[in-house]
Short mmCIF file of C-alpha atoms and ligand atoms in Angstrom, two decimals:
data_model
loop_
_atom_site.label_atom_id
_atom_site.label_comp_id
_atom_site.label_asym_id
_atom_site.label_seq_id
_atom_site.Cartn_x
_atom_site.Cartn_y
_atom_site.Cartn_z
CA MET A 1 -36.40 -25.33 -36.37
CA ALA A 2 -35.83 -27.96 -39.00
CA LYS A 3 -32.49 -29.69 -39.70
CA MET A 4 -29.61 -27.32 -39.28
CA ASP A 5 -27.10 -26.27 -41.83
CA ALA A 6 -24.23 -25.47 -39.47
CA GLY A 7 -21.51 -22.98 -40.25
CA ARG A 8 -18.12 -24.38 -41.30
CA PHE A 9 -16.54 -23.51 -37.97
CA ALA A 10 -17.38 -23.90 -34.30
CA TYR A 11 -15.61 -23.05 -31.06
CA PHE A 12 -14.63 -26.20 -29.23
CA ASP A 13 -12.05 -27.12 -26.58
CA GLY A 14 -10.37 -23.71 -26.56
CA SER A 15 -10.22 -22.85 -30.24
CA ILE A 16 -12.16 -22.34 -33.45
CA VAL A 17 -12.17 -25.65 -35.35
CA PRO A 18 -13.92 -27.15 -38.40
CA ILE A 19 -17.44 -28.19 -37.38
CA GLU A 20 -16.60 -31.87 -38.07
CA ASP A 21 -14.03 -31.74 -35.27
CA ALA A 22 -16.41 -30.31 -32.66
CA LYS A 23 -17.57 -33.60 -31.12
CA VAL A 24 -18.23 -34.85 -27.60
CA SER A 25 -18.10 -38.40 -26.26
CA ILE A 26 -21.16 -40.35 -25.17
CA LEU A 27 -19.49 -40.50 -21.74
CA THR A 28 -19.88 -36.73 -21.31
CA HIS A 29 -21.73 -35.76 -18.12
CA ALA A 30 -23.94 -33.20 -19.91
CA PHE A 31 -25.04 -35.76 -22.50
CA ASN A 32 -26.10 -38.14 -19.75
CA TYR A 33 -27.68 -35.70 -17.27
CA GLY A 34 -28.66 -32.56 -19.21
CA THR A 35 -26.08 -30.54 -17.28
CA GLY A 36 -25.46 -27.77 -19.75
CA VAL A 37 -26.46 -24.12 -19.86
CA PHE A 38 -26.78 -22.17 -23.05
CA GLU A 39 -27.86 -19.08 -24.91
CA GLY A 40 -29.49 -18.40 -28.24
CA ILE A 41 -28.26 -15.19 -29.82
CA ARG A 42 -29.20 -13.59 -33.11
CA GLY A 43 -27.07 -11.55 -35.44
CA TYR A 44 -28.78 -9.45 -38.10
CA TYR A 45 -27.03 -8.70 -41.35
CA SER A 46 -27.02 -5.01 -42.18
CA ALA A 47 -26.69 -4.68 -45.94
CA ALA A 48 -26.10 -0.95 -45.50
CA GLU A 49 -23.10 -1.57 -43.27
CA GLY A 50 -22.01 -4.87 -44.84
CA LYS A 51 -21.77 -6.40 -41.34
CA VAL A 52 -23.60 -8.69 -38.99
CA LEU A 53 -24.89 -6.89 -35.88
CA ILE A 54 -25.16 -9.20 -32.90
CA PHE A 55 -28.18 -8.34 -30.77
CA ARG A 56 -27.61 -7.74 -27.07
CA LEU A 57 -24.52 -9.90 -27.01
CA HIS A 58 -23.36 -8.62 -23.64
CA GLU A 59 -26.68 -9.31 -21.93
CA HIS A 60 -26.58 -12.85 -23.33
CA VAL A 61 -23.08 -13.61 -22.08
CA GLU A 62 -23.98 -12.12 -18.70
CA ARG A 63 -27.04 -14.34 -18.46
CA LEU A 64 -24.86 -17.30 -19.40
CA ALA A 65 -22.45 -16.41 -16.60
CA ARG A 66 -25.34 -16.27 -14.11
CA SER A 67 -26.60 -19.64 -15.36
CA CYS A 68 -23.10 -21.02 -14.74
CA LYS A 69 -23.25 -19.84 -11.13
CA ILE A 70 -26.55 -21.60 -10.51
CA MET A 71 -25.15 -24.80 -12.03
CA CYS A 72 -21.73 -24.62 -10.28
CA MET A 73 -19.82 -24.25 -13.52
CA ASP A 74 -16.40 -22.66 -13.85
CA ILE A 75 -14.82 -22.12 -17.22
CA GLN A 76 -11.54 -20.53 -18.22
CA GLU A 77 -13.16 -17.97 -20.56
CA THR A 78 -14.44 -14.68 -19.08
CA PRO A 79 -17.74 -13.13 -20.30
CA GLU A 80 -15.60 -10.72 -22.39
CA ASP A 81 -13.83 -13.73 -23.96
CA LEU A 82 -17.20 -15.30 -24.76
CA ALA A 83 -18.41 -12.14 -26.49
CA ARG A 84 -15.18 -11.95 -28.50
CA ILE A 85 -15.40 -15.63 -29.47
CA CYS A 86 -18.99 -15.18 -30.69
CA CYS A 87 -17.89 -12.31 -32.94
CA GLU A 88 -14.86 -14.22 -34.19
CA LEU A 89 -16.96 -17.24 -35.04
CA VAL A 90 -19.46 -15.25 -37.09
CA LYS A 91 -16.54 -13.66 -38.89
CA ARG A 92 -14.85 -16.99 -39.61
CA ASN A 93 -18.09 -18.46 -40.95
CA GLY A 94 -18.28 -15.48 -43.29
CA TYR A 95 -22.02 -15.04 -43.15
CA LYS A 96 -23.60 -12.19 -45.04
CA GLU A 97 -27.08 -12.96 -43.77
CA ASP A 98 -28.97 -13.26 -40.48
CA VAL A 99 -27.34 -15.72 -38.10
CA TYR A 100 -27.90 -17.50 -34.82
CA LEU A 101 -25.26 -18.35 -32.24
CA ARG A 102 -25.52 -21.10 -29.67
CA PRO A 103 -22.95 -20.75 -26.88
CA ILE A 104 -23.07 -23.70 -24.47
CA VAL A 105 -21.29 -24.36 -21.19
CA TYR A 106 -21.49 -28.03 -20.37
CA LYS A 107 -20.22 -30.51 -17.80
CA SER A 108 -17.57 -32.07 -19.97
CA GLU A 109 -16.15 -34.66 -17.58
CA HIS A 110 -16.63 -38.37 -18.14
CA SER A 111 -17.96 -39.15 -14.71
CA LEU A 112 -20.80 -41.06 -13.16
CA GLY A 113 -23.48 -39.49 -10.96
CA PRO A 114 -25.73 -36.46 -11.31
CA LYS A 115 -23.79 -33.98 -9.17
CA LEU A 116 -22.48 -30.53 -10.01
CA LYS A 117 -19.55 -29.61 -7.77
CA GLY A 118 -16.06 -30.62 -8.80
CA ILE A 119 -17.03 -31.65 -12.32
CA GLU A 120 -15.12 -29.95 -15.11
CA SER A 121 -17.05 -27.66 -17.47
CA LYS A 122 -16.17 -26.44 -20.93
CA PHE A 123 -17.44 -23.84 -23.33
CA CYS A 124 -18.37 -24.42 -26.95
CA CYS A 125 -20.32 -22.47 -29.54
CA TRP A 126 -21.91 -23.17 -32.88
CA ASN A 127 -23.32 -20.84 -35.46
CA ILE A 128 -25.90 -21.17 -38.23
CA LYS A 129 -27.73 -18.89 -40.58
CA LEU A 130 -31.31 -18.33 -39.47
CA GLY A 131 -34.35 -16.58 -40.85
CA ASP A 132 -37.69 -16.61 -39.03
CA TYR A 133 -38.10 -19.35 -36.44
CA VAL A 134 -41.88 -18.91 -36.28
CA ASN A 135 -44.29 -17.03 -38.52
CA VAL A 136 -44.18 -13.38 -37.47
CA ASP A 137 -46.59 -12.04 -40.11
CA THR A 138 -50.05 -13.55 -39.92
CA GLY A 139 -50.27 -14.55 -36.27
CA LEU A 140 -49.84 -17.93 -34.59
CA ASP A 141 -52.53 -20.41 -33.63
CA VAL A 142 -51.64 -21.65 -30.16
CA CYS A 143 -53.05 -23.87 -27.46
CA VAL A 144 -52.69 -24.09 -23.71
CA SER A 145 -50.54 -27.11 -23.05
CA SER A 146 -51.58 -29.96 -20.78
CA TRP A 147 -47.94 -30.02 -19.64
CA ARG A 148 -47.05 -27.79 -16.71
CA ARG A 149 -44.00 -25.54 -16.60
CA VAL A 150 -41.35 -27.11 -14.44
CA SER A 151 -41.06 -25.08 -11.23
CA ASP A 152 -38.01 -22.87 -10.67
CA ASN A 153 -37.42 -24.83 -7.46
CA ALA A 154 -37.23 -28.08 -9.43
CA ILE A 155 -35.25 -27.08 -12.53
CA PRO A 156 -34.51 -23.36 -12.62
CA ALA A 157 -35.88 -21.81 -15.82
CA ARG A 158 -33.75 -18.80 -14.95
CA ALA A 159 -30.62 -20.89 -15.63
CA LYS A 160 -31.48 -21.86 -19.23
CA THR A 161 -30.29 -25.41 -18.68
CA THR A 162 -30.22 -27.85 -21.56
CA GLY A 163 -32.10 -30.45 -19.47
CA SER A 164 -35.10 -28.21 -18.86
CA TYR A 165 -35.86 -28.14 -22.58
CA VAL A 166 -37.44 -31.56 -22.21
CA ASN A 167 -40.33 -29.58 -20.74
CA SER A 168 -40.39 -27.25 -23.77
CA ALA A 169 -40.16 -30.16 -26.20
CA LEU A 170 -43.12 -31.97 -24.62
CA ALA A 171 -45.30 -28.85 -24.79
CA ARG A 172 -44.31 -27.93 -28.34
CA THR A 173 -44.77 -31.51 -29.58
CA GLU A 174 -48.22 -31.79 -28.07
CA ALA A 175 -49.20 -28.48 -29.69
CA GLU A 176 -47.90 -29.46 -33.12
CA GLN A 177 -49.52 -32.89 -32.98
CA ALA A 178 -52.85 -31.21 -32.27
CA GLY A 179 -52.41 -28.89 -35.27
CA PHE A 180 -51.26 -25.74 -33.44
CA ASP A 181 -48.15 -23.67 -34.08
CA GLU A 182 -47.05 -23.26 -30.49
CA ALA A 183 -47.99 -23.88 -26.86
CA ILE A 184 -48.61 -21.68 -23.85
CA VAL A 185 -47.49 -23.43 -20.70
CA LEU A 186 -49.10 -22.91 -17.28
CA ARG A 187 -47.38 -23.06 -13.93
CA GLU A 188 -48.38 -25.55 -11.26
CA ASP A 189 -50.67 -22.86 -9.77
CA GLY A 190 -52.52 -22.60 -13.10
CA THR A 191 -51.25 -19.15 -14.07
CA VAL A 192 -49.45 -18.51 -17.35
CA SER A 193 -45.66 -18.86 -17.54
CA GLU A 194 -44.51 -18.64 -21.18
CA GLY A 195 -44.35 -20.43 -24.52
CA SER A 196 -42.07 -23.38 -25.26
CA ALA A 197 -39.10 -21.07 -25.90
CA MET A 198 -40.53 -17.58 -25.68
CA ASN A 199 -42.07 -15.12 -23.25
CA ILE A 200 -45.65 -13.95 -23.52
CA PHE A 201 -47.39 -10.57 -23.41
CA VAL A 202 -51.09 -9.74 -23.18
CA VAL A 203 -52.36 -6.36 -24.37
CA ASN A 204 -55.51 -5.15 -22.62
CA ASN A 205 -56.98 -1.65 -22.60
CA GLY A 206 -53.74 -0.15 -23.87
CA LYS A 207 -51.65 -1.86 -21.18
CA LEU A 208 -48.96 -4.48 -21.62
CA ILE A 209 -49.14 -7.36 -19.14
CA THR A 210 -46.55 -10.10 -18.73
CA PRO A 211 -45.88 -12.68 -15.99
CA PRO A 212 -43.34 -11.61 -13.36
CA GLU A 213 -39.67 -12.59 -13.30
CA ASN A 214 -40.27 -15.07 -10.48
CA GLY A 215 -43.03 -16.78 -12.47
CA ASP A 216 -41.15 -19.97 -13.47
CA LEU A 217 -39.89 -18.47 -16.70
CA LEU A 218 -36.74 -17.48 -18.47
CA VAL A 219 -36.26 -13.76 -18.02
CA GLY A 220 -36.00 -13.01 -21.69
CA ILE A 221 -33.71 -10.44 -23.22
CA THR A 222 -36.28 -9.79 -25.95
CA ARG A 223 -38.91 -9.41 -23.20
CA ASN A 224 -36.73 -6.73 -21.64
CA SER A 225 -36.16 -5.02 -25.01
CA VAL A 226 -39.88 -4.96 -25.82
CA MET A 227 -40.75 -3.62 -22.37
CA GLU A 228 -38.30 -0.77 -22.87
CA ILE A 229 -39.59 -0.03 -26.38
CA ALA A 230 -43.22 -0.15 -25.21
CA SER A 231 -42.75 2.43 -22.51
CA ALA A 232 -40.16 4.64 -24.22
CA GLU A 233 -41.62 4.71 -27.74
CA LEU A 234 -45.33 4.07 -27.25
CA GLY A 235 -45.79 5.35 -23.69
CA LEU A 236 -47.53 2.11 -22.74
CA PRO A 237 -47.80 1.08 -19.09
CA VAL A 238 -46.09 -2.30 -18.58
CA VAL A 239 -47.40 -4.45 -15.76
CA GLU A 240 -45.69 -7.60 -14.48
CA ARG A 241 -48.25 -9.79 -12.75
CA PRO A 242 -49.62 -13.34 -12.87
CA ILE A 243 -51.96 -13.97 -15.81
CA ALA A 244 -54.91 -16.37 -15.56
CA ARG A 245 -55.58 -18.79 -18.42
CA THR A 246 -59.01 -17.28 -19.04
CA GLU A 247 -57.52 -13.81 -19.49
CA LEU A 248 -55.88 -15.11 -22.65
CA TYR A 249 -59.18 -15.89 -24.34
CA GLY A 250 -60.68 -12.42 -23.98
CA CYS A 251 -57.64 -10.17 -24.32
CA ASP A 252 -57.25 -7.47 -26.98
CA GLU A 253 -53.89 -8.69 -28.30
CA LEU A 254 -51.37 -11.38 -27.51
CA PHE A 255 -47.80 -11.90 -28.66
CA PHE A 256 -44.65 -13.87 -27.90
CA THR A 257 -41.13 -12.52 -27.60
CA GLY A 258 -37.83 -14.37 -27.86
CA THR A 259 -34.55 -14.42 -29.69
CA GLY A 260 -35.92 -17.12 -32.02
CA ALA A 261 -39.55 -15.95 -32.07
CA GLN A 262 -38.61 -12.23 -32.23
CA VAL A 263 -41.96 -10.46 -31.77
CA ALA A 264 -44.59 -12.96 -32.89
CA PRO A 265 -48.30 -12.05 -32.72
CA VAL A 266 -50.81 -14.75 -31.73
CA ARG A 267 -54.12 -14.88 -33.58
CA SER A 268 -55.92 -17.59 -31.64
CA VAL A 269 -55.70 -19.50 -28.37
CA ASP A 270 -57.49 -22.84 -28.06
CA ARG A 271 -59.37 -21.96 -31.27
CA ARG A 272 -60.73 -18.70 -29.83
CA LEU A 273 -59.80 -15.70 -31.96
CA ILE A 274 -57.79 -12.95 -30.34
CA GLY A 275 -59.35 -9.63 -31.39
CA ASP A 276 -60.37 -10.02 -35.02
CA GLY A 277 -57.84 -12.80 -35.63
CA LYS A 278 -55.18 -10.54 -37.11
CA PRO A 279 -52.02 -9.18 -35.46
CA GLY A 280 -53.18 -6.25 -33.32
CA PRO A 281 -51.99 -2.66 -33.81
CA ILE A 282 -49.84 -2.52 -30.67
CA SER A 283 -48.19 -5.88 -31.44
CA LYS A 284 -47.47 -4.68 -34.98
CA LYS A 285 -45.99 -1.37 -33.80
CA LEU A 286 -43.77 -3.07 -31.26
CA GLN A 287 -42.68 -5.60 -33.86
CA ASP A 288 -41.84 -2.85 -36.39
CA ILE A 289 -39.75 -0.92 -33.87
CA TYR A 290 -38.06 -4.12 -32.68
CA PHE A 291 -37.05 -5.07 -36.24
CA GLU A 292 -35.66 -1.58 -36.86
CA ALA A 293 -33.73 -1.72 -33.58
CA VAL A 294 -32.14 -5.12 -34.25
CA GLN A 295 -31.02 -3.94 -37.66
CA GLY A 296 -29.19 -1.04 -36.01
CA LYS A 297 -31.47 1.56 -37.57
CA ILE A 298 -32.46 3.36 -34.37
CA ALA A 299 -29.64 5.44 -32.88
CA LYS A 300 -30.98 5.14 -29.35
CA TYR A 301 -30.91 1.33 -29.48
CA ARG A 302 -27.61 1.08 -31.28
CA ARG A 303 -26.09 0.17 -27.88
CA TRP A 304 -27.91 -3.17 -28.27
CA CYS A 305 -26.01 -4.03 -31.46
CA THR A 306 -22.44 -5.35 -31.54
CA PRO A 307 -21.00 -5.16 -35.06
CA VAL A 308 -18.82 -8.04 -36.23
CA GLU A 309 -15.79 -6.20 -37.54
N1 LIG B 401 -38.35 -18.61 -22.49
C1 LIG B 401 -37.70 -19.71 -22.88
C2 LIG B 401 -38.02 -21.01 -22.25
C3 LIG B 401 -36.74 -19.62 -23.91
O1 LIG B 401 -36.09 -20.71 -24.34
C4 LIG B 401 -36.50 -18.37 -24.52
C5 LIG B 401 -35.50 -18.26 -25.63
N2 LIG B 401 -34.20 -18.04 -25.19
C6 LIG B 401 -37.19 -17.24 -24.04
C7 LIG B 401 -38.12 -17.41 -23.03
C8 LIG B 401 -36.92 -15.87 -24.58
O2 LIG B 401 -35.68 -15.41 -24.11
P1 LIG B 401 -34.80 -14.41 -24.98
O3 LIG B 401 -35.67 -13.27 -25.33
O4 LIG B 401 -33.70 -14.01 -24.06
O5 LIG B 401 -34.33 -15.16 -26.16
#
């Protein structure tokens, strides 16, 4: 993502305020120690309905609440409040295009020492307009990173902590500096975890394979959506198991999933073409259905869309 053009309003310190007033001090615990947890949520503008539809808002606020538990964070807002605030913010910013929301719970106290208990936390949220975060059309050229995924027992990926994105930034930077679009990051045991900010799926012999939930990764909401679509709409078996690096090179298809990445086919790994170097048929089908679902066009998946009224 390049420089951001933030919406006019943000939620900060208990209310919606002009973005210029949403500022934290350099003394803030989270700024010093990376003690924040966050979400990335997309809203898709439906021209037909004249509304933004927020995708899987409730699952995102629930995941945020679970992250808060892991990081010993208590805030005054309930998950229902957070969902309402997200909707209100999109409404106040008046977007009539696709948007992205970034709710953050952070250790707001000005206190010394990297501990968690007894340190005050606050909730804030910003909102921008956002088109594609990565190329979803022609396929990405990716590499296997020399950086390892930080283990869940060191910094829990499950908690989506701000601090753990140092790991993502190192992997993504290395990939870009070497001329790739994105990185695939391995775990300490050498099996595949995920991309810098996205989950990964291999397609082999008509089967979808993805690393398991306890595989040092963020259990993605897009991952879950695509797994449901794959089995319900395409009748594909979905297998969660560790994936070896070498399986990537010879697989039939490969794609990433994520709120930012959406469903993004990969066309090469470490300069080896995947299939014929074009997005594969299963990846394309899943992507098409996913895009219809997020735009509220599939009745069955309408439960995933929260309209901003
Ligand atoms: N892994 C990481 C490290 C991420 O940052 C993201 C993006 N939130 C994902 C996976 C995908 O998760 P989701 O589909 O819930 O956005």
